[in-house]
Amino acid sequence: MTPQPDPHPPGGHAPGWLPPTPAQTVGPFFGYALPFTGGGHIAGHGDPDTITVHGRVFDGASGPVPDALVEIWQADRDGCLAGAPGSLRHDQVTSEVVGRDGTAFTGFGRVPTDADGHWAVRTVAPGPHRPGATPYLAVAVFARGLLRHLYTRVYLPERADHVRADFPDLPAERLDTLLAVRERAGLYRFDIRLQGERETVFFDFC
Amino acid sequence: MRPPTPLTGEPTQRDIDAAMAEADRRPPPDPDHPDRDYPPYRSSALRHPKQAPLPVVDPEAVELTGPVFGVTDVSALDNDLTLGQTGEPAGQRITITGRVLDRTGRPLAGQLVEIWQANAAGRYAHDLDQHPAPLDPNFTGSGRCLTDSDGEYNFTTIRPGAYPWRNHLNAWRPAHIHFSLFGTAFTQRMVTQMYFPGDPLFPYDPVLRSVTDQSARDRLVAVYDHDLSLPEWTLGYRWDIVLGGPARTLFEDR
Ligand SMILES: [Fe+2]
């Protein structure tokens, strides 16, 4: 349908703005369309200082969500947000997606959860995107049963004090859901709980 | 093939109709989008947060930028889902075109648009779709393209069939194509579904009806455009997409 100006713009938006297309669930069958080769390999080839961030997605009964899609968007280690194109680079002979070339930093990752609800990306720890900012990985979560995707953030535990200062009103047990847990050097755990006990903090951008 | 043994002890369409009518009476937090807590879509029960989302007002948030895509991310054949196999897929060939806009009406050029869909018989090329309709060896059902300088995308495909699912007894999804878009900010990220005009399954489908505002729901339905149909080749549909996101994304000049 051709967009018509919104007669009742929400939130005091200027009249005449177009109303957005509504969201719909990603459904159960995105697996042959959206995931791509190397989707979790955000760091370049041979990067000497990568980190792996991994975790599981859980539902409100603490069961794994095997049909979720986790997307990451982040700055590079210098805090630069000008991610290069080429995450879904194609082979020109077969038209298959072969993934990024391993040199340009695209800042974008996309991984489906496995049958146990697990996902992982190998990337670099982002730098501050402006002086004094606390760096993080921006996360979008899609799943069957989720009518509209959710946003959260992965903060690394080395910055926990800054994160607390950034969210002074957030109770400690809520704040903890935004902090990855260091398992060993370079390996961080970040579980996403869609509902219930220790439910992950999700964001709404105003 | 014979019909499978029907589910027993599951809600009927009448049960779901009642739940949808009840949800219609409850104003959604945002009338432009589904409430994630929508009981008629039963898989949402354990998969929606109970806590309110935390508002973010940081004008320099990472989420006000986003990934970019370019010529290496698509191949020339990616927007024609009828190609790439040895033969032609079964079904009605269609073209779908439209513009990707932001809320000020500005066209978004160079945007990655990804789609996926069932085949003409209503079956996905996915091992978890085991309903007894035929797979089509000549159709996988995924494609992508970049919008042109006018923000326009264009796909050639076949019209997908309706398909059954196990939300309730005799549940059928209206024919639809899944769409994924990015915008210029991660906050504009959008995954949705496009429907075909006049589908008799609309009133029965809790996924479409999770958008409870009728004018918003109408925005998910393409229009048949005879000027887009090509003689003896394809039927044309037009569907424009407006990406939301916070107001600030509209005034950032990137
Ligand atoms: Fe579908």
XYZ file of C-alpha atoms and ligand atoms in Angstrom:
461
model
C 0.000 0.000 0.000
C 1.292 3.494 -0.844
C 2.021 5.408 2.370
C -0.385 8.172 3.313
C 0.490 10.874 5.846
C -0.247 9.746 9.368
C -3.478 11.451 10.528
C -2.625 10.788 14.157
C 1.140 10.924 14.496
C 2.150 9.213 17.745
C 4.347 10.772 20.352
C 3.848 14.350 19.195
C 5.643 13.778 15.893
C 5.248 16.477 13.285
C 2.034 16.070 11.294
C 2.520 14.717 7.823
C 5.080 12.142 8.845
C 4.542 8.749 7.318
C 3.426 6.016 9.701
C 5.923 3.142 9.868
C 5.350 -0.288 8.402
C 4.433 -2.578 11.322
C 6.794 -5.322 12.473
C 5.956 -9.013 12.150
C 7.699 -12.041 13.614
C 10.724 -13.495 11.824
C 8.921 -16.866 12.131
C 10.570 -20.295 12.253
C 11.870 -20.571 8.687
C 14.429 -17.754 8.270
C 17.280 -20.257 8.527
C 17.917 -20.667 4.805
C 17.634 -16.940 4.091
C 19.180 -14.745 6.775
C 22.189 -16.551 8.323
C 25.285 -16.258 6.140
C 28.716 -17.837 5.932
C 31.030 -16.313 8.508
C 28.165 -14.369 10.086
C 29.761 -14.695 13.526
C 33.316 -13.807 12.408
C 33.250 -10.064 12.891
C 36.990 -9.776 13.636
C 39.405 -9.753 10.712
C 41.592 -12.707 9.728
C 44.761 -12.932 11.784
C 43.661 -10.291 14.253
C 45.896 -10.960 17.264
C 43.510 -9.600 19.849
C 40.028 -10.998 19.332
C 37.346 -11.844 21.845
C 34.580 -14.437 21.630
C 31.169 -13.537 23.004
C 28.716 -16.394 23.330
C 25.634 -17.408 25.229
C 22.237 -18.985 25.079
C 18.799 -17.564 24.466
C 16.185 -18.718 27.008
C 12.410 -18.422 27.132
C 10.220 -17.746 30.169
C 10.303 -21.416 31.217
C 14.143 -21.365 31.149
C 14.048 -23.510 28.022
C 16.484 -22.879 25.167
C 15.202 -20.944 22.152
C 16.510 -22.901 19.154
C 14.984 -20.612 16.530
C 16.337 -17.191 17.457
C 18.583 -14.947 15.401
C 21.123 -12.729 17.167
C 22.548 -9.683 15.390
C 25.471 -7.572 16.573
C 26.401 -4.032 15.552
C 29.472 -2.424 17.061
C 32.350 0.017 16.778
C 35.842 -1.212 15.949
C 38.548 -1.125 18.601
C 39.153 2.565 17.893
C 35.500 3.391 18.511
C 34.817 3.991 14.816
C 31.212 3.240 13.766
C 31.803 3.521 10.009
C 31.480 -0.200 9.404
C 32.529 -1.225 5.906
C 30.145 -3.005 3.512
C 30.839 -6.602 2.543
C 29.426 -8.729 5.393
C 27.524 -10.798 2.805
C 30.161 -10.767 0.071
C 29.330 -12.998 -2.882
C 31.371 -15.330 -4.977
C 30.986 -13.984 -8.516
C 31.093 -17.422 -10.152
C 28.513 -19.284 -8.058
C 26.621 -16.299 -6.552
C 27.003 -18.040 -3.176
C 27.521 -15.846 -0.130
C 31.112 -16.476 0.946
C 31.219 -13.821 3.661
C 33.513 -10.920 4.411
C 37.014 -10.738 2.979
C 38.694 -10.727 6.393
C 40.338 -7.322 5.969
C 37.573 -4.702 6.170
C 35.806 -4.342 9.529
C 32.051 -4.351 8.871
C 30.973 -4.200 12.529
C 28.008 -6.458 11.777
C 27.422 -10.023 12.924
C 24.449 -12.343 12.498
C 24.148 -15.822 14.008
C 21.209 -18.194 14.427
C 20.939 -20.083 17.704
C 21.607 -23.823 17.524
C 19.273 -26.594 18.725
C 20.399 -25.803 22.281
C 19.754 -22.069 22.002
C 23.475 -21.283 21.777
C 25.154 -18.569 19.694
C 28.706 -17.191 19.438
C 30.567 -14.386 17.679
C 34.300 -13.750 17.392
C 35.017 -10.049 17.334
C 37.154 -7.288 18.843
C 36.403 -5.376 22.015
C 34.890 -2.098 20.768
C 36.499 1.211 21.674
C 34.575 4.186 23.095
C 32.400 5.669 20.314
C 33.031 9.137 21.742
C 35.461 10.343 24.408
C 34.284 9.033 27.756
C 31.584 6.730 26.352
C 31.255 3.212 27.673
C 31.667 0.837 24.715
C 29.275 -2.025 24.062
C 28.004 -4.401 21.418
C 24.496 -3.441 20.268
C 22.302 -6.539 19.956
C 19.051 -7.210 18.115
C 17.203 -10.447 18.933
C 14.671 -12.037 16.588
C 12.762 -15.280 17.182
C 9.703 -17.256 16.307
C 7.114 -16.174 18.863
C 8.607 -12.701 19.096
C 6.306 -10.378 17.154
C 8.812 -7.535 17.112
C 12.564 -7.823 17.655
C 14.259 -6.699 20.871
C 17.353 -4.591 21.507
C 19.871 -5.180 24.246
C 23.588 -4.471 24.784
C 26.628 -6.520 25.742
C 28.919 -4.624 28.088
C 32.239 -6.210 28.996
C 32.763 -6.743 32.740
C 36.023 -4.770 32.774
C 33.808 -1.673 32.364
C 31.268 -2.608 35.032
C 31.858 0.582 37.039
C 31.170 2.756 33.999
C 28.021 0.779 33.191
C 26.729 1.313 36.737
C 27.378 5.026 36.369
C 25.542 5.059 33.026
C 22.425 3.419 34.536
C 22.284 4.783 38.095
C 18.595 3.928 38.542
C 18.821 0.325 37.418
C 18.759 -2.263 40.252
C 21.942 -4.322 40.470
C 20.280 -7.587 39.466
C 18.846 -5.928 36.342
C 22.137 -4.259 35.489
C 23.914 -7.619 35.747
C 21.932 -8.886 32.750
C 23.815 -6.370 30.567
C 27.266 -7.457 31.735
C 29.009 -10.322 30.000
C 30.781 -12.769 32.307
C 34.478 -13.354 31.675
C 35.045 -17.125 31.487
C 38.728 -16.925 30.619
C 40.977 -14.558 28.734
C 39.113 -13.498 25.594
C 35.981 -15.558 26.253
C 32.812 -13.889 27.491
C 29.410 -15.353 28.271
C 26.219 -13.397 27.592
C 22.904 -15.205 28.008
C 19.684 -13.601 26.786
C 16.568 -14.314 28.864
C 13.459 -13.225 27.010
C 11.171 -13.484 30.018
C 10.977 -14.199 33.726
C 13.670 -14.605 36.324
C 16.770 -12.544 35.486
C 15.009 -11.285 32.380
C 17.483 -9.390 30.190
C 17.175 -5.612 30.093
C 15.832 -4.604 26.678
C 15.940 -1.041 25.363
C 13.516 1.324 23.732
C 15.071 4.190 21.756
C 13.203 7.451 22.131
C -0.551 -38.230 0.181
C -3.242 -38.191 2.797
C -4.071 -35.581 5.413
C -2.138 -35.944 8.668
C -3.864 -36.898 11.899
C -5.258 -33.636 13.250
C -4.116 -32.194 16.542
C -6.326 -32.919 19.508
C -6.792 -30.915 22.673
C -5.597 -27.779 20.940
C -7.530 -24.487 20.829
C -10.007 -24.199 17.990
C -10.289 -21.288 15.588
C -13.254 -20.157 17.670
C -11.057 -20.022 20.794
C -8.454 -18.002 18.923
C -11.143 -15.715 17.456
C -12.311 -14.932 20.992
C -8.750 -14.251 22.136
C -8.166 -11.965 19.132
C -11.383 -10.061 19.837
C -10.263 -9.584 23.434
C -6.824 -8.364 22.362
C -8.477 -5.898 19.962
C -10.142 -4.242 22.957
C -6.814 -3.720 24.713
C -4.966 -0.722 23.242
C -1.412 -1.726 22.251
C 1.537 0.192 23.725
C 2.387 1.338 20.188
C -0.504 1.198 17.674
C 1.954 0.986 14.769
C 3.339 -2.373 15.933
C 2.208 -5.627 17.522
C 2.241 -5.929 21.279
C 4.852 -8.630 21.962
C 2.439 -10.021 24.530
C -0.283 -11.283 22.178
C -1.936 -14.430 23.582
C -3.655 -15.576 20.325
C -0.166 -16.172 18.872
C 0.594 -18.894 21.358
C 4.372 -19.035 20.818
C 4.560 -15.484 22.151
C 3.502 -16.630 25.640
C 6.990 -17.514 26.882
C 8.911 -15.273 24.526
C 7.847 -11.736 25.414
C 9.547 -9.712 28.163
C 7.410 -8.938 31.199
C 9.490 -5.906 32.154
C 8.961 -2.607 30.350
C 11.831 -1.735 27.998
C 14.381 0.702 29.359
C 14.168 4.068 27.549
C 17.413 5.342 26.010
C 17.781 9.034 25.189
C 21.520 9.158 24.438
C 21.804 11.086 21.130
C 25.177 9.497 20.452
C 24.146 5.909 21.032
C 25.818 3.255 18.878
C 22.324 2.255 17.739
C 21.876 5.528 15.842
C 24.338 4.191 13.294
C 24.148 0.818 11.597
C 25.759 -1.634 9.207
C 26.085 -0.719 5.551
C 25.967 -2.944 2.505
C 27.238 -2.515 -1.035
C 27.859 -4.066 -4.436
C 29.739 -7.045 -3.021
C 26.768 -8.001 -0.798
C 24.376 -8.912 -3.619
C 24.707 -10.588 -6.974
C 22.756 -9.547 -10.039
C 20.600 -12.677 -9.899
C 19.726 -12.416 -6.213
C 16.506 -10.488 -6.815
C 15.042 -13.122 -9.152
C 13.949 -16.112 -7.078
C 12.832 -18.007 -10.185
C 16.449 -18.347 -11.406
C 19.394 -20.358 -10.184
C 17.948 -23.851 -10.633
C 17.819 -26.036 -13.705
C 14.124 -25.421 -14.350
C 11.330 -22.960 -13.711
C 9.573 -23.115 -10.354
C 5.893 -24.059 -10.298
C 3.382 -21.327 -9.625
C 2.271 -17.869 -10.660
C 5.219 -15.641 -11.566
C 4.969 -12.213 -9.890
C 7.053 -9.094 -9.490
C 7.067 -7.028 -6.315
C 8.410 -3.523 -6.281
C 8.236 -0.577 -3.935
C 10.190 2.150 -2.258
C 11.955 2.095 1.093
C 11.320 5.402 2.855
C 11.989 6.983 6.202
C 9.160 8.665 8.069
C 9.766 12.028 6.394
C 9.211 10.344 3.042
C 12.875 10.460 2.082
C 13.843 7.463 -0.098
C 16.611 5.296 1.331
C 19.072 4.337 -1.409
C 21.559 1.456 -1.273
C 19.561 -0.415 1.348
C 19.813 -4.184 1.671
C 16.398 -5.840 1.324
C 16.234 -9.571 2.111
C 13.181 -11.761 1.500
C 12.153 -15.383 2.048
C 8.960 -17.271 1.385
C 7.187 -20.601 0.924
C 6.804 -22.152 -2.528
C 3.576 -22.150 -4.536
C 2.281 -25.131 -2.551
C 2.911 -23.385 0.755
C 6.034 -25.294 1.771
C 9.351 -23.836 2.928
C 12.677 -25.317 1.844
C 13.403 -25.937 5.539
C 13.690 -29.353 7.197
C 11.425 -28.275 10.044
C 8.577 -27.600 7.624
C 7.224 -31.140 7.258
C 3.656 -30.469 6.243
C 2.556 -32.721 3.375
C 2.849 -30.313 0.474
C 5.449 -30.855 -2.249
C 8.875 -29.266 -2.208
C 9.840 -27.644 -5.499
C 13.317 -28.627 -6.749
C 13.370 -25.400 -8.728
C 12.561 -23.055 -5.865
C 14.416 -22.240 -2.674
C 12.602 -19.034 -1.847
C 15.191 -16.540 -0.633
C 16.449 -13.409 -2.339
C 18.018 -10.021 -1.732
C 18.742 -6.750 -3.469
C 19.916 -3.205 -2.838
C 17.515 -0.287 -3.294
C 18.360 2.025 -6.205
C 18.889 5.789 -6.020
C 15.098 6.292 -5.670
C 14.981 3.857 -2.771
C 13.274 1.273 -4.970
C 13.606 -2.491 -4.650
C 12.422 -5.079 -7.141
C 11.926 -8.841 -6.905
C 10.725 -11.480 -9.334
C 9.367 -14.598 -7.658
C 6.317 -16.841 -7.581
C 3.257 -16.255 -5.501
C 3.640 -18.243 -2.264
C 0.883 -20.569 -1.119
C -0.962 -20.366 2.182
C 0.316 -22.895 4.693
C -0.916 -24.679 7.808
C 0.761 -24.261 11.187
C 0.174 -25.591 14.656
C -0.939 -22.509 16.545
C -4.409 -24.026 16.844
C -6.682 -26.502 15.079
C -6.993 -25.707 11.379
C -4.618 -22.737 11.585
C -3.512 -21.405 8.169
C -1.192 -18.523 7.447
C -2.355 -16.214 4.627
C 0.137 -16.117 1.749
C 3.002 -13.808 2.685
C 6.609 -12.926 1.972
C 9.036 -12.228 4.821
C 11.056 -8.990 4.508
C 14.165 -7.811 6.373
C 15.505 -4.233 6.164
C 18.130 -2.112 7.913
C 17.734 1.650 7.400
C 20.534 4.023 8.313
C 20.462 3.246 12.047
C 20.295 -0.030 13.968
C 17.140 1.364 15.610
C 15.464 1.316 12.180
C 16.070 -2.416 11.772
C 12.882 -4.036 10.560
C 11.623 -7.560 9.982
C 8.085 -7.893 8.731
C 5.790 -9.743 6.324
C 4.043 -8.613 3.148
C 0.569 -9.951 2.359
C -1.487 -10.151 -0.835
C -4.685 -8.123 -1.288
C -8.033 -9.753 -0.643
C -6.755 -12.899 1.065
C -9.736 -14.632 2.732
C -7.473 -15.898 5.550
C -6.769 -12.422 6.993
C -9.467 -12.518 9.700
C -8.289 -15.906 10.993
C -4.564 -15.182 11.294
C -3.228 -14.137 14.714
C 0.120 -13.032 13.273
C -1.411 -10.410 10.979
C -4.041 -9.519 13.569
C -1.361 -8.944 16.214
C -1.285 -5.507 14.551
C -4.608 -4.500 16.067
C -4.979 -1.090 14.398
C -6.744 -1.615 11.061
C -4.948 1.213 9.233
C -1.585 -0.123 10.444
C -2.570 -3.660 9.385
C -3.505 -2.365 5.924
C 0.070 -1.150 5.521
C 1.234 -4.786 5.450
C -0.833 -5.549 2.350
C 0.573 -4.982 -1.150
C -1.597 -3.563 -3.931
C -2.011 -5.194 -7.305
C -0.675 -2.744 -9.911
C -1.671 -3.584 -13.465
C 0.953 -1.180 -14.849
C 3.624 -3.365 -13.241
C 2.315 -6.546 -14.851
C 4.191 -7.599 -17.964
C 2.272 -9.145 -20.875
C 2.420 -12.944 -20.929
C 5.054 -12.883 -18.179
C 4.254 -11.640 -14.665
C 1.675 -10.028 -12.378
C 2.872 -6.907 -10.590
C 2.452 -5.884 -6.960
C 3.523 -2.674 -5.278
C 4.465 -2.420 -1.616
C 6.224 0.588 -0.098
C 7.994 0.207 3.225
C 8.417 2.968 5.816
C 11.140 2.428 8.400
C 10.458 3.812 11.868
C 13.014 4.393 14.576
C 13.491 7.361 16.868
C 13.033 10.868 15.498
C 16.739 11.607 15.858
C 17.645 9.145 13.123
C 15.829 11.405 10.663
C 17.910 14.474 11.299
C 21.294 12.825 11.384
C 22.910 13.482 8.015
C 24.984 10.456 7.313
Fe 6.118 -17.556 6.804
